[in-house]
Coordinates of C-alpha atoms in Angstrom, one line a residue:
M1 CA 18.2 21.3 -5.8
N2 CA 21.4 19.5 -7.1
K3 CA 22.8 18.2 -4.0
A4 CA 21.9 14.4 -3.8
V5 CA 21.2 12.7 -0.3
V6 CA 24.3 10.3 0.2
G7 CA 24.1 7.2 2.5
T8 CA 26.8 4.7 3.6
K9 CA 24.3 1.5 3.8
T10 CA 20.8 1.9 2.5
M11 CA 18.6 4.1 0.3
V12 CA 15.0 4.8 -0.3
V13 CA 13.5 7.0 -2.8
S14 CA 10.0 7.7 -3.7
P15 CA 7.5 10.2 -4.9
H16 CA 6.0 11.0 -1.7
Y17 CA 8.2 11.5 1.7
L18 CA 5.9 9.5 3.9
A19 CA 6.1 6.6 1.8
S20 CA 10.1 6.8 1.9
K21 CA 9.9 7.3 5.5
A22 CA 7.9 4.0 5.8
G23 CA 10.4 2.1 3.6
N24 CA 13.3 3.4 5.8
A25 CA 11.6 2.5 8.9
I26 CA 11.0 -1.2 7.7
L27 CA 14.9 -1.2 7.0
E28 CA 15.9 0.1 10.3
K29 CA 13.8 -2.7 11.8
G30 CA 15.7 -5.4 10.3
G31 CA 13.7 -6.0 6.8
N32 CA 15.3 -6.0 3.4
A33 CA 14.9 -3.9 0.5
F34 CA 12.2 -6.4 -0.7
D35 CA 10.4 -5.9 2.6
A36 CA 10.7 -2.1 2.7
A37 CA 9.7 -2.1 -1.4
V38 CA 6.3 -3.4 -0.2
A39 CA 6.1 -1.0 2.4
V40 CA 6.6 1.7 0.3
S41 CA 4.1 0.5 -2.4
A42 CA 1.4 0.1 0.1
C43 CA 2.0 3.5 1.6
L44 CA 2.0 5.1 -1.9
A45 CA -1.5 3.3 -2.3
V46 CA -2.6 5.4 0.4
V47 CA -0.9 8.6 0.4
Y48 CA -0.9 9.0 -3.3
P49 CA -4.2 7.5 -4.3
H50 CA -4.8 9.5 -7.4
M51 CA -1.7 7.9 -8.6
T52 CA -1.5 4.2 -7.6
G53 CA -3.8 1.9 -5.3
L54 CA -4.6 -1.7 -4.7
G55 CA -7.1 -1.6 -7.7
G56 CA -3.9 -1.2 -10.2
D57 CA -1.0 -2.9 -11.7
S58 CA 2.9 -2.9 -10.8
F59 CA 6.1 -4.2 -12.4
W60 CA 9.1 -5.0 -10.3
L61 CA 13.0 -5.4 -11.2
A62 CA 14.7 -7.3 -8.1
Y63 CA 18.4 -7.8 -7.4
S64 CA 19.0 -10.6 -5.0
A65 CA 22.6 -10.2 -3.6
E66 CA 22.5 -13.9 -2.0
N67 CA 21.6 -15.2 -5.7
N68 CA 23.4 -12.5 -7.4
E69 CA 20.6 -12.6 -9.9
V70 CA 18.1 -9.9 -11.4
N71 CA 14.7 -10.9 -11.8
S72 CA 11.3 -9.1 -12.9
Y73 CA 7.9 -9.6 -11.8
N74 CA 4.8 -8.8 -14.2
G75 CA 2.1 -7.5 -11.6
S76 CA -0.3 -6.8 -14.4
G77 CA -3.8 -8.0 -14.8
R78 CA -5.6 -9.5 -17.5
T79 CA -9.0 -8.8 -19.1
G80 CA -12.1 -11.1 -17.9
A81 CA -12.8 -14.3 -19.9
G82 CA -15.8 -12.6 -20.8
V83 CA -14.9 -9.5 -22.1
T84 CA -14.9 -9.0 -25.9
R85 CA -14.9 -6.5 -28.6
D86 CA -18.8 -7.0 -29.1
Q87 CA -19.5 -5.6 -26.0
Y88 CA -18.1 -2.2 -27.3
E89 CA -20.3 -2.2 -30.6
G90 CA -21.0 1.0 -31.6
Y91 CA -18.0 2.7 -30.1
K92 CA -14.9 3.9 -31.5
S93 CA -13.0 3.2 -28.6
I94 CA -13.3 1.8 -25.2
P95 CA -14.4 4.8 -22.8
F96 CA -11.3 5.4 -20.6
R97 CA -13.4 6.5 -17.5
G98 CA -16.3 4.5 -15.9
I99 CA -17.3 1.2 -15.4
Q100 CA -16.7 0.1 -19.2
S101 CA -13.0 0.8 -18.5
V102 CA -12.7 -1.6 -15.7
I103 CA -12.0 -5.0 -17.7
T104 CA -8.6 -6.1 -16.2
V105 CA -7.8 -7.8 -12.9
P106 CA -5.8 -5.6 -10.7
G107 CA -2.5 -7.3 -10.1
M108 CA -0.5 -5.3 -7.4
V109 CA -1.8 -7.2 -4.4
D110 CA -0.2 -10.6 -6.1
S111 CA 2.8 -8.9 -6.6
W112 CA 3.2 -8.0 -3.1
D113 CA 2.7 -11.8 -1.9
A114 CA 4.9 -12.8 -4.6
V115 CA 7.9 -10.5 -3.8
L116 CA 7.7 -11.0 0.0
K117 CA 7.5 -14.9 -0.5
K118 CA 10.6 -15.1 -2.8
Y119 CA 12.9 -12.5 -1.2
G120 CA 11.2 -11.1 2.0
K121 CA 12.0 -11.5 5.6
M122 CA 8.9 -9.9 7.0
S123 CA 5.4 -10.6 7.1
L124 CA 2.6 -9.0 5.5
A125 CA 1.4 -7.4 8.8
D126 CA 4.9 -6.0 9.3
V127 CA 5.1 -4.1 6.0
L128 CA 1.4 -3.1 5.7
A129 CA 1.5 -1.6 9.2
P130 CA 2.7 2.1 7.9
A131 CA 0.1 2.1 5.2
I132 CA -2.8 1.1 7.6
E133 CA -1.7 3.7 10.2
Y134 CA -1.9 6.6 7.2
A135 CA -5.1 5.1 6.0
S136 CA -6.9 5.1 9.3
G137 CA -5.2 7.9 11.1
G138 CA -5.0 10.2 8.0
F139 CA -2.1 12.2 6.4
P140 CA -1.7 15.6 5.4
L141 CA -3.1 15.7 1.7
S142 CA -0.2 16.7 -0.9
E143 CA -0.5 19.6 -3.2
D144 CA -0.3 17.2 -6.5
H145 CA -3.4 15.1 -4.5
H146 CA -5.2 18.5 -4.6
V147 CA -4.3 19.8 -8.0
N148 CA -5.5 16.4 -9.4
T149 CA -8.7 16.3 -7.5
V150 CA -9.7 19.8 -8.7
K151 CA -8.8 18.8 -12.1
N152 CA -11.1 15.6 -12.1
V153 CA -13.7 16.7 -9.8
D154 CA -16.3 15.9 -12.5
V155 CA -15.0 12.4 -12.7
L156 CA -15.2 11.6 -9.0
K157 CA -18.8 12.8 -8.7
Q158 CA -19.9 10.2 -11.2
D159 CA -19.8 7.3 -8.7
K160 CA -21.1 7.6 -5.2
D161 CA -18.7 5.2 -3.6
T162 CA -15.9 7.4 -5.3
A163 CA -17.2 10.6 -4.1
A164 CA -17.6 9.3 -0.5
V165 CA -13.6 9.0 -0.4
F166 CA -12.3 11.7 -2.4
L167 CA -15.1 14.3 -2.2
P168 CA -15.7 14.2 1.6
E169 CA -18.5 16.4 2.6
N170 CA -19.2 16.9 -1.1
R171 CA -15.9 19.3 -1.5
V172 CA -12.5 19.2 -2.5
P173 CA -10.1 18.6 0.7
E174 CA -7.5 21.5 1.0
I175 CA -3.4 21.0 0.9
N176 CA -2.5 19.7 3.9
E177 CA -5.8 18.8 5.5
R178 CA -5.8 15.4 7.2
F179 CA -7.1 12.8 4.8
I180 CA -8.7 9.5 6.2
Q181 CA -9.5 6.6 4.1
L182 CA -11.4 4.2 6.7
H183 CA -12.6 1.8 4.2
L184 CA -9.1 1.2 2.5
A185 CA -7.8 0.7 6.1
K186 CA -10.2 -2.1 7.0
T187 CA -9.5 -3.5 3.5
L188 CA -5.5 -3.6 4.3
Q189 CA -6.3 -4.8 7.9
Q190 CA -8.2 -8.0 6.4
L191 CA -5.6 -8.5 3.8
V192 CA -2.9 -8.8 6.6
E193 CA -5.3 -11.1 8.4
K194 CA -6.5 -13.3 5.3
G195 CA -3.6 -13.0 2.8
R196 CA -3.4 -12.4 -0.7
D197 CA -5.8 -15.1 -1.6
D198 CA -8.6 -13.2 0.2
F199 CA -8.3 -10.5 -2.3
Y200 CA -8.7 -12.9 -5.4
K201 CA -10.7 -16.0 -4.2
G202 CA -12.1 -14.9 -0.9
E203 CA -14.6 -12.6 1.0
M204 CA -12.7 -9.4 -0.5
A205 CA -12.9 -10.6 -4.0
G206 CA -16.5 -11.3 -3.5
K207 CA -17.3 -7.6 -2.3
I208 CA -15.1 -6.2 -5.1
V209 CA -16.7 -8.0 -7.7
S210 CA -20.2 -7.8 -6.6
S211 CA -19.8 -4.0 -6.5
L212 CA -18.4 -3.7 -9.9
Q213 CA -21.2 -5.9 -11.4
E214 CA -24.1 -3.6 -9.6
K215 CA -22.4 -0.9 -11.5
G216 CA -22.5 -2.8 -14.7
G217 CA -19.1 -4.3 -14.5
L218 CA -17.9 -7.2 -16.8
L219 CA -15.2 -8.8 -14.2
T220 CA -16.4 -12.1 -12.5
L221 CA -15.1 -13.9 -9.3
E222 CA -13.6 -16.4 -11.8
D223 CA -11.5 -13.8 -13.3
F224 CA -10.0 -12.7 -10.2
S225 CA -9.5 -16.3 -9.0
A226 CA -7.7 -17.2 -12.2
H227 CA -5.3 -14.0 -11.9
K228 CA -1.6 -15.0 -11.3
G229 CA 1.5 -12.7 -11.9
S230 CA 4.7 -13.8 -13.4
W231 CA 8.4 -14.2 -12.3
E232 CA 10.2 -13.4 -15.7
E233 CA 13.7 -12.9 -17.3
P234 CA 14.6 -9.2 -17.3
L235 CA 15.5 -7.9 -20.8
E236 CA 18.9 -6.3 -21.1
T237 CA 21.5 -4.5 -23.4
T238 CA 24.7 -2.9 -22.8
Y239 CA 25.3 1.1 -22.6
R240 CA 28.8 2.6 -22.1
G241 CA 30.0 -0.5 -19.9
Y242 CA 27.0 -0.9 -18.0
T243 CA 24.3 -3.7 -18.6
M244 CA 20.9 -2.3 -18.8
H245 CA 17.8 -4.0 -17.5
Q246 CA 14.3 -3.6 -18.2
V247 CA 11.0 -5.6 -17.8
P248 CA 9.8 -7.6 -20.7
P249 CA 6.6 -7.0 -22.6
N250 CA 3.6 -6.4 -22.1
S251 CA 6.0 -3.5 -20.4
Q252 CA 7.3 -0.8 -23.0
G253 CA 10.7 -1.2 -21.1
F254 CA 12.5 -2.3 -24.5
V255 CA 11.9 1.3 -25.8
G256 CA 14.3 2.5 -23.4
L257 CA 17.0 -0.1 -24.2
M258 CA 16.5 0.3 -28.1
A259 CA 16.8 4.3 -27.3
L260 CA 20.2 3.5 -25.4
N261 CA 21.4 1.2 -28.5
I262 CA 20.9 4.2 -31.0
L263 CA 22.4 6.7 -28.6
E264 CA 25.6 4.7 -28.2
N265 CA 26.3 5.2 -32.0
F266 CA 26.9 9.1 -30.9
D267 CA 29.6 10.3 -28.7
L268 CA 27.4 12.3 -26.4
A269 CA 30.6 13.4 -24.2
D270 CA 31.5 15.4 -27.2
I271 CA 28.0 17.0 -27.3
P272 CA 27.3 19.8 -24.6
H273 CA 24.5 18.6 -22.5
G274 CA 21.5 20.8 -22.9
S275 CA 22.2 21.8 -26.2
Y276 CA 20.2 21.7 -29.3
E277 CA 22.0 18.4 -30.3
Y278 CA 21.5 16.7 -27.0
Y279 CA 17.9 17.3 -27.2
H280 CA 17.4 16.6 -30.9
L281 CA 19.2 13.3 -30.8
L282 CA 17.4 12.0 -27.7
V283 CA 14.3 12.9 -29.3
E284 CA 14.8 11.5 -32.6
A285 CA 16.3 8.2 -31.0
L286 CA 13.2 7.8 -28.9
K287 CA 10.8 8.4 -31.8
R288 CA 12.3 5.7 -33.9
S289 CA 11.9 3.4 -30.9
F290 CA 8.3 4.3 -30.4
Q291 CA 7.4 3.5 -33.7
D292 CA 8.4 -0.1 -33.3
R293 CA 6.7 0.1 -29.8
N294 CA 3.6 1.0 -31.4
A295 CA 3.9 -1.6 -34.0
F296 CA 4.4 -4.6 -31.8
L297 CA 3.6 -4.1 -28.1
T298 CA 0.7 -6.1 -26.6
D299 CA 0.6 -9.2 -24.5
P300 CA 3.6 -11.6 -25.8
D301 CA 1.0 -14.6 -25.3
F302 CA -1.1 -13.3 -28.3
H303 CA 1.3 -11.5 -30.6
D304 CA 5.0 -12.3 -31.5
I305 CA 7.2 -9.3 -30.5
P306 CA 10.7 -9.8 -32.1
L307 CA 12.8 -8.6 -29.4
Q308 CA 16.0 -10.3 -30.7
K309 CA 15.8 -7.9 -33.8
L310 CA 14.6 -4.9 -31.9
L311 CA 17.3 -4.9 -29.3
S312 CA 20.2 -6.0 -31.5
K313 CA 23.1 -3.5 -32.0
S314 CA 22.9 -3.9 -35.9
Y315 CA 19.4 -2.7 -35.9
A316 CA 20.2 0.3 -33.6
K317 CA 22.9 1.2 -36.0
E318 CA 20.4 1.0 -39.0
M319 CA 18.3 3.6 -36.9
A320 CA 21.0 5.8 -35.9
K321 CA 21.9 6.4 -39.6
E322 CA 18.5 7.6 -40.1
I323 CA 18.9 10.6 -37.5
R324 CA 19.4 13.9 -39.5
L325 CA 21.3 16.3 -37.3
N326 CA 19.3 19.4 -38.7
Q327 CA 15.7 18.0 -39.0
A328 CA 12.9 16.4 -37.0
S329 CA 11.6 12.9 -38.2
D330 CA 7.7 12.8 -39.0
T331 CA 6.5 10.3 -36.2
V332 CA 2.9 9.7 -35.1
T333 CA 1.8 8.3 -31.8
Q334 CA -1.1 8.0 -29.7
P335 CA -1.8 9.7 -26.2
V336 CA -1.3 7.3 -23.2
G337 CA -2.0 7.8 -19.7
S338 CA 0.8 9.7 -17.5
D339 CA 0.1 9.0 -13.5
T340 CA 2.3 6.5 -12.2
A341 CA 4.6 6.5 -9.2
H342 CA 8.4 4.9 -9.4
A343 CA 10.3 3.9 -6.3
A344 CA 13.6 2.4 -5.4
V345 CA 15.4 0.8 -2.3
V346 CA 18.7 -0.6 -1.6
D347 CA 19.7 -2.2 1.5
A348 CA 22.6 -2.9 3.4
E349 CA 23.1 -6.3 2.0
G350 CA 23.4 -5.1 -1.5
N351 CA 19.5 -6.0 -2.6
A352 CA 18.1 -3.7 -4.9
V353 CA 14.3 -3.0 -6.1
S354 CA 12.9 -0.7 -8.6
F355 CA 9.5 -0.8 -9.2
I356 CA 6.4 1.2 -10.3
Q357 CA 2.7 0.9 -10.1
S358 CA -0.3 2.7 -11.3
L359 CA -4.0 3.1 -11.7
Y360 CA -3.2 4.3 -15.5
F361 CA -4.9 7.8 -15.3
E362 CA -5.1 9.9 -12.4
F363 CA -7.9 8.2 -10.1
G364 CA -8.0 5.3 -12.9
S365 CA -11.4 4.5 -13.9
G366 CA -13.0 7.0 -11.5
I367 CA -14.8 3.8 -9.8
V368 CA -14.4 2.8 -6.1
A369 CA -15.5 -0.8 -5.4
G370 CA -18.2 -0.5 -2.9
D371 CA -17.1 0.0 0.9
T372 CA -13.6 -1.2 0.1
G373 CA -11.9 2.0 -0.5
I374 CA -10.2 0.5 -3.8
T375 CA -10.1 2.7 -6.8
M376 CA -10.2 0.3 -10.1
Q377 CA -7.7 1.3 -12.7
N378 CA -8.7 1.8 -16.4
R379 CA -5.9 0.2 -17.8
G380 CA -8.0 -1.8 -20.3
S381 CA -9.1 1.6 -22.0
F382 CA -6.0 1.2 -23.8
F383 CA -7.2 -1.6 -25.6
S384 CA -7.8 -1.0 -29.3
L385 CA -11.1 -2.5 -30.8
D386 CA -9.9 -2.9 -34.4
P387 CA -9.5 -6.7 -34.7
D388 CA -6.4 -5.8 -36.8
H389 CA -4.4 -3.9 -34.2
V390 CA -1.8 -5.6 -32.5
N391 CA -3.5 -4.5 -29.0
C392 CA -6.8 -5.3 -29.9
L393 CA -9.1 -6.1 -26.9
E394 CA -9.3 -10.1 -26.4
P395 CA -10.5 -12.3 -23.6
K396 CA -7.8 -13.0 -20.7
K397 CA -5.4 -10.7 -22.5
R398 CA -2.9 -8.2 -20.9
S399 CA -2.6 -4.7 -22.6
F400 CA 0.3 -2.7 -23.9
H401 CA 1.5 -1.3 -20.4
T402 CA 3.6 2.0 -20.1
L403 CA 5.3 0.9 -16.6
M404 CA 9.0 0.3 -16.8
P405 CA 11.2 0.1 -13.8
A406 CA 15.0 0.3 -14.7
M407 CA 18.3 -1.2 -13.3
A408 CA 21.7 -0.5 -14.8
M409 CA 24.4 -3.1 -13.4
K410 CA 28.3 -2.5 -13.3
S411 CA 30.9 -5.6 -12.5
G412 CA 27.7 -7.8 -12.1
K413 CA 26.1 -5.3 -9.1
P414 CA 23.5 -2.9 -9.1
A415 CA 24.9 0.5 -10.1
I416 CA 21.8 2.6 -10.9
L417 CA 17.9 2.4 -10.2
Y418 CA 16.0 4.5 -12.0
G419 CA 12.3 5.3 -13.3
T420 CA 9.6 7.9 -13.4
Q421 CA 5.9 8.8 -13.6
G422 CA 4.7 9.7 -17.2
G423 CA 3.0 7.1 -19.6
E424 CA 4.8 8.2 -22.8
G425 CA 7.2 10.3 -21.0
Q426 CA 8.7 7.2 -19.1
P427 CA 11.1 6.2 -21.5
Q428 CA 12.1 9.6 -22.5
T429 CA 12.6 10.8 -18.9
Q430 CA 14.8 7.5 -18.5
T431 CA 16.9 8.2 -21.4
A432 CA 17.5 11.6 -20.2
L433 CA 18.4 10.5 -16.7
I434 CA 20.6 7.8 -17.7
T435 CA 22.6 9.5 -20.2
R436 CA 23.0 12.5 -17.8
M437 CA 24.2 9.9 -15.1
I438 CA 26.7 8.0 -17.4
D439 CA 27.6 10.5 -20.2
Y440 CA 27.9 13.6 -18.4
G441 CA 28.5 12.2 -14.7
M442 CA 25.9 14.0 -13.2
N443 CA 24.7 13.1 -9.8
P444 CA 21.3 11.5 -9.5
Q445 CA 19.6 14.8 -8.1
Q446 CA 21.1 16.9 -10.7
A447 CA 20.5 14.5 -13.4
I448 CA 16.6 14.8 -12.3
S449 CA 16.4 18.4 -11.5
E450 CA 18.0 19.8 -15.0
P451 CA 15.4 20.8 -17.2
R452 CA 13.4 18.1 -19.1
F453 CA 11.3 17.4 -22.3
V454 CA 8.7 15.2 -23.2
W455 CA 7.4 14.6 -26.8
G456 CA 4.2 13.2 -27.9
R457 CA 0.5 13.8 -28.2
T458 CA -1.4 14.3 -24.8
W459 CA -5.3 14.0 -24.7
G460 CA -7.3 16.4 -26.8
E461 CA -4.4 17.7 -28.7
D462 CA -4.0 17.3 -32.5
T463 CA -0.2 17.6 -32.5
Q464 CA 2.9 15.8 -31.8
E465 CA 4.3 18.7 -29.5
L466 CA 7.8 18.8 -28.0
K467 CA 7.2 20.0 -24.6
V468 CA 10.4 21.8 -22.9
E469 CA 10.7 23.2 -19.7
S470 CA 11.3 27.1 -20.2
R471 CA 14.7 26.7 -18.3
V472 CA 16.3 25.9 -21.5
Q473 CA 17.6 28.7 -23.6
E474 CA 15.4 30.2 -26.1
Q475 CA 17.8 30.0 -28.6
I476 CA 18.1 26.1 -28.4
T477 CA 14.2 25.9 -28.7
E478 CA 14.2 28.3 -31.7
K479 CA 16.6 25.9 -33.2
L480 CA 14.4 22.9 -32.5
S481 CA 11.7 24.7 -34.1
A482 CA 13.3 25.4 -36.8
A483 CA 14.4 21.8 -37.4
G484 CA 10.7 20.7 -37.6
H485 CA 10.0 20.0 -33.9
I486 CA 6.6 21.7 -32.9
V487 CA 7.9 23.2 -29.7
N488 CA 6.0 24.3 -26.6
R489 CA 7.8 25.9 -23.9
V490 CA 6.1 25.0 -20.4
E491 CA 7.0 26.1 -16.8
E492 CA 10.4 26.1 -15.6
I493 CA 9.6 23.3 -13.8
D494 CA 6.5 21.6 -14.8
K495 CA 4.6 18.6 -13.6
I496 CA 3.8 17.3 -16.7
M497 CA 7.4 15.8 -16.9
G498 CA 6.5 13.7 -14.1
H499 CA 8.1 12.3 -10.8
A500 CA 11.6 10.7 -11.4
N501 CA 13.7 8.9 -8.6
A502 CA 17.3 7.6 -8.9
I503 CA 19.8 5.7 -6.7
V504 CA 23.4 5.2 -7.8
R505 CA 26.1 3.4 -6.1
D506 CA 29.4 4.8 -6.2
E507 CA 33.0 3.3 -6.2
Q508 CA 33.2 3.3 -2.6
G509 CA 29.9 2.0 -2.0
F510 CA 28.0 5.0 -1.0
L511 CA 24.3 5.5 -2.3
H512 CA 23.3 8.6 -3.8
G513 CA 19.6 9.4 -3.9
G514 CA 17.8 12.1 -5.9
V515 CA 14.1 12.5 -6.3
D516 CA 11.9 14.9 -8.0
P517 CA 11.3 18.7 -7.3
R518 CA 8.2 18.5 -9.4
G519 CA 6.5 15.8 -6.7
D520 CA 6.3 15.4 -3.0
G521 CA 9.2 12.7 -2.5
A522 CA 12.1 12.2 -0.5
A523 CA 15.4 10.3 -0.6
I524 CA 16.2 8.7 2.9
G525 CA 19.9 7.0 3.3
R526 CA 21.5 5.9 6.4

């Protein structure tokens, strides 16, 4: 479980082995990391359809060896121009399932086009070929897909187009049953033939929008036509000699940087890994970072986010002083979606991509757009209906977003690519992984496989639990409880911890890949 896959030239990691294989195949055919990443992204939309899809969003961190630069792409969508809080009069919050949650334009297809045009060598036809093959010919349905279908069968039954895709013959498909998505295959093929603009301005856009409007949706063809993602300067800080990169808001990426700034004030090398002090310090650093995230994070076009202060070392030192080593702080947060898919690719030229994509909740809104095979995200459900809330619902606005791919640089080159599924858990797992790799010298597979934790409130629960995998010694969790953490010992290897991936480049230039034993992924190097 702790042995990383080592490649001499390239590495692909993703939460599904077929997507990893597709990315590796593109590299073997002469594609670069950006081509392979889009292939992986498209395959995940097919083979992990409960987690991600063409109806969702994505964020990208891209290092170009030719330009020696790190760039980020925001592939998240905005609310429709006609979407207002008045349309939810009488509601305490936006419903997080159903057509009323479909109020943001999906941004992932645009991001594929943007990444390929800026950095790619191959055509959309080349990189989408594996995804089309899996959609038309089928693939063995994963245990994760099956479990989430069982969990959400009532949601999937609500929409006839959704049920037709995910409940064939009105039943839950079995594990390893061939799962075919002919409508999605046709949509992907049309995308190959007509390009990105067909999805946002052409025939495909018309089909999607007309289906959504027939079901009572608020998005219009004008909303789709107006969509455009954006290349943006990544955020950065330093940690133990590394330069750490995250994508900027509306992503929560700055939380991961804030937590590391706080932890830099403690000598983790003198604190045993897996000890009470280790878990307590990480949780407390993250909780303080979450407080500022909850206060400020939204679309920066609508609200000022004081990133210079939040990412300053002096501010981190102040927060570090507030941490009491024997007592948990009293912090309140709200539940956020947890179902996403992170992947990363490094090629032989040194190009590197860390990216993440999502429908927000598993199966998103539970709404499939007619016969397109596209499941629409429910990301818009996270907007607040409180006009005084920083993330309140407004027209043409991007929501607070959990997606946050990460990349660490050393001596100006990518050294660690990492990320995870998990909403609120993303900055938590990222912080655990990076401290394990940098402070404790673990390889990426060991860092991912070691026991994990996730703090926060999940849907339907009233308490701010600290869920800890039961491989952690009881005496440690007892000490965490005594300090005031509400500890819940979960399974030894629990899927609630999400699916993490990481790639590390060592001093010889070899690439070490790790994937999560909690998922269906594979690390493939050559």
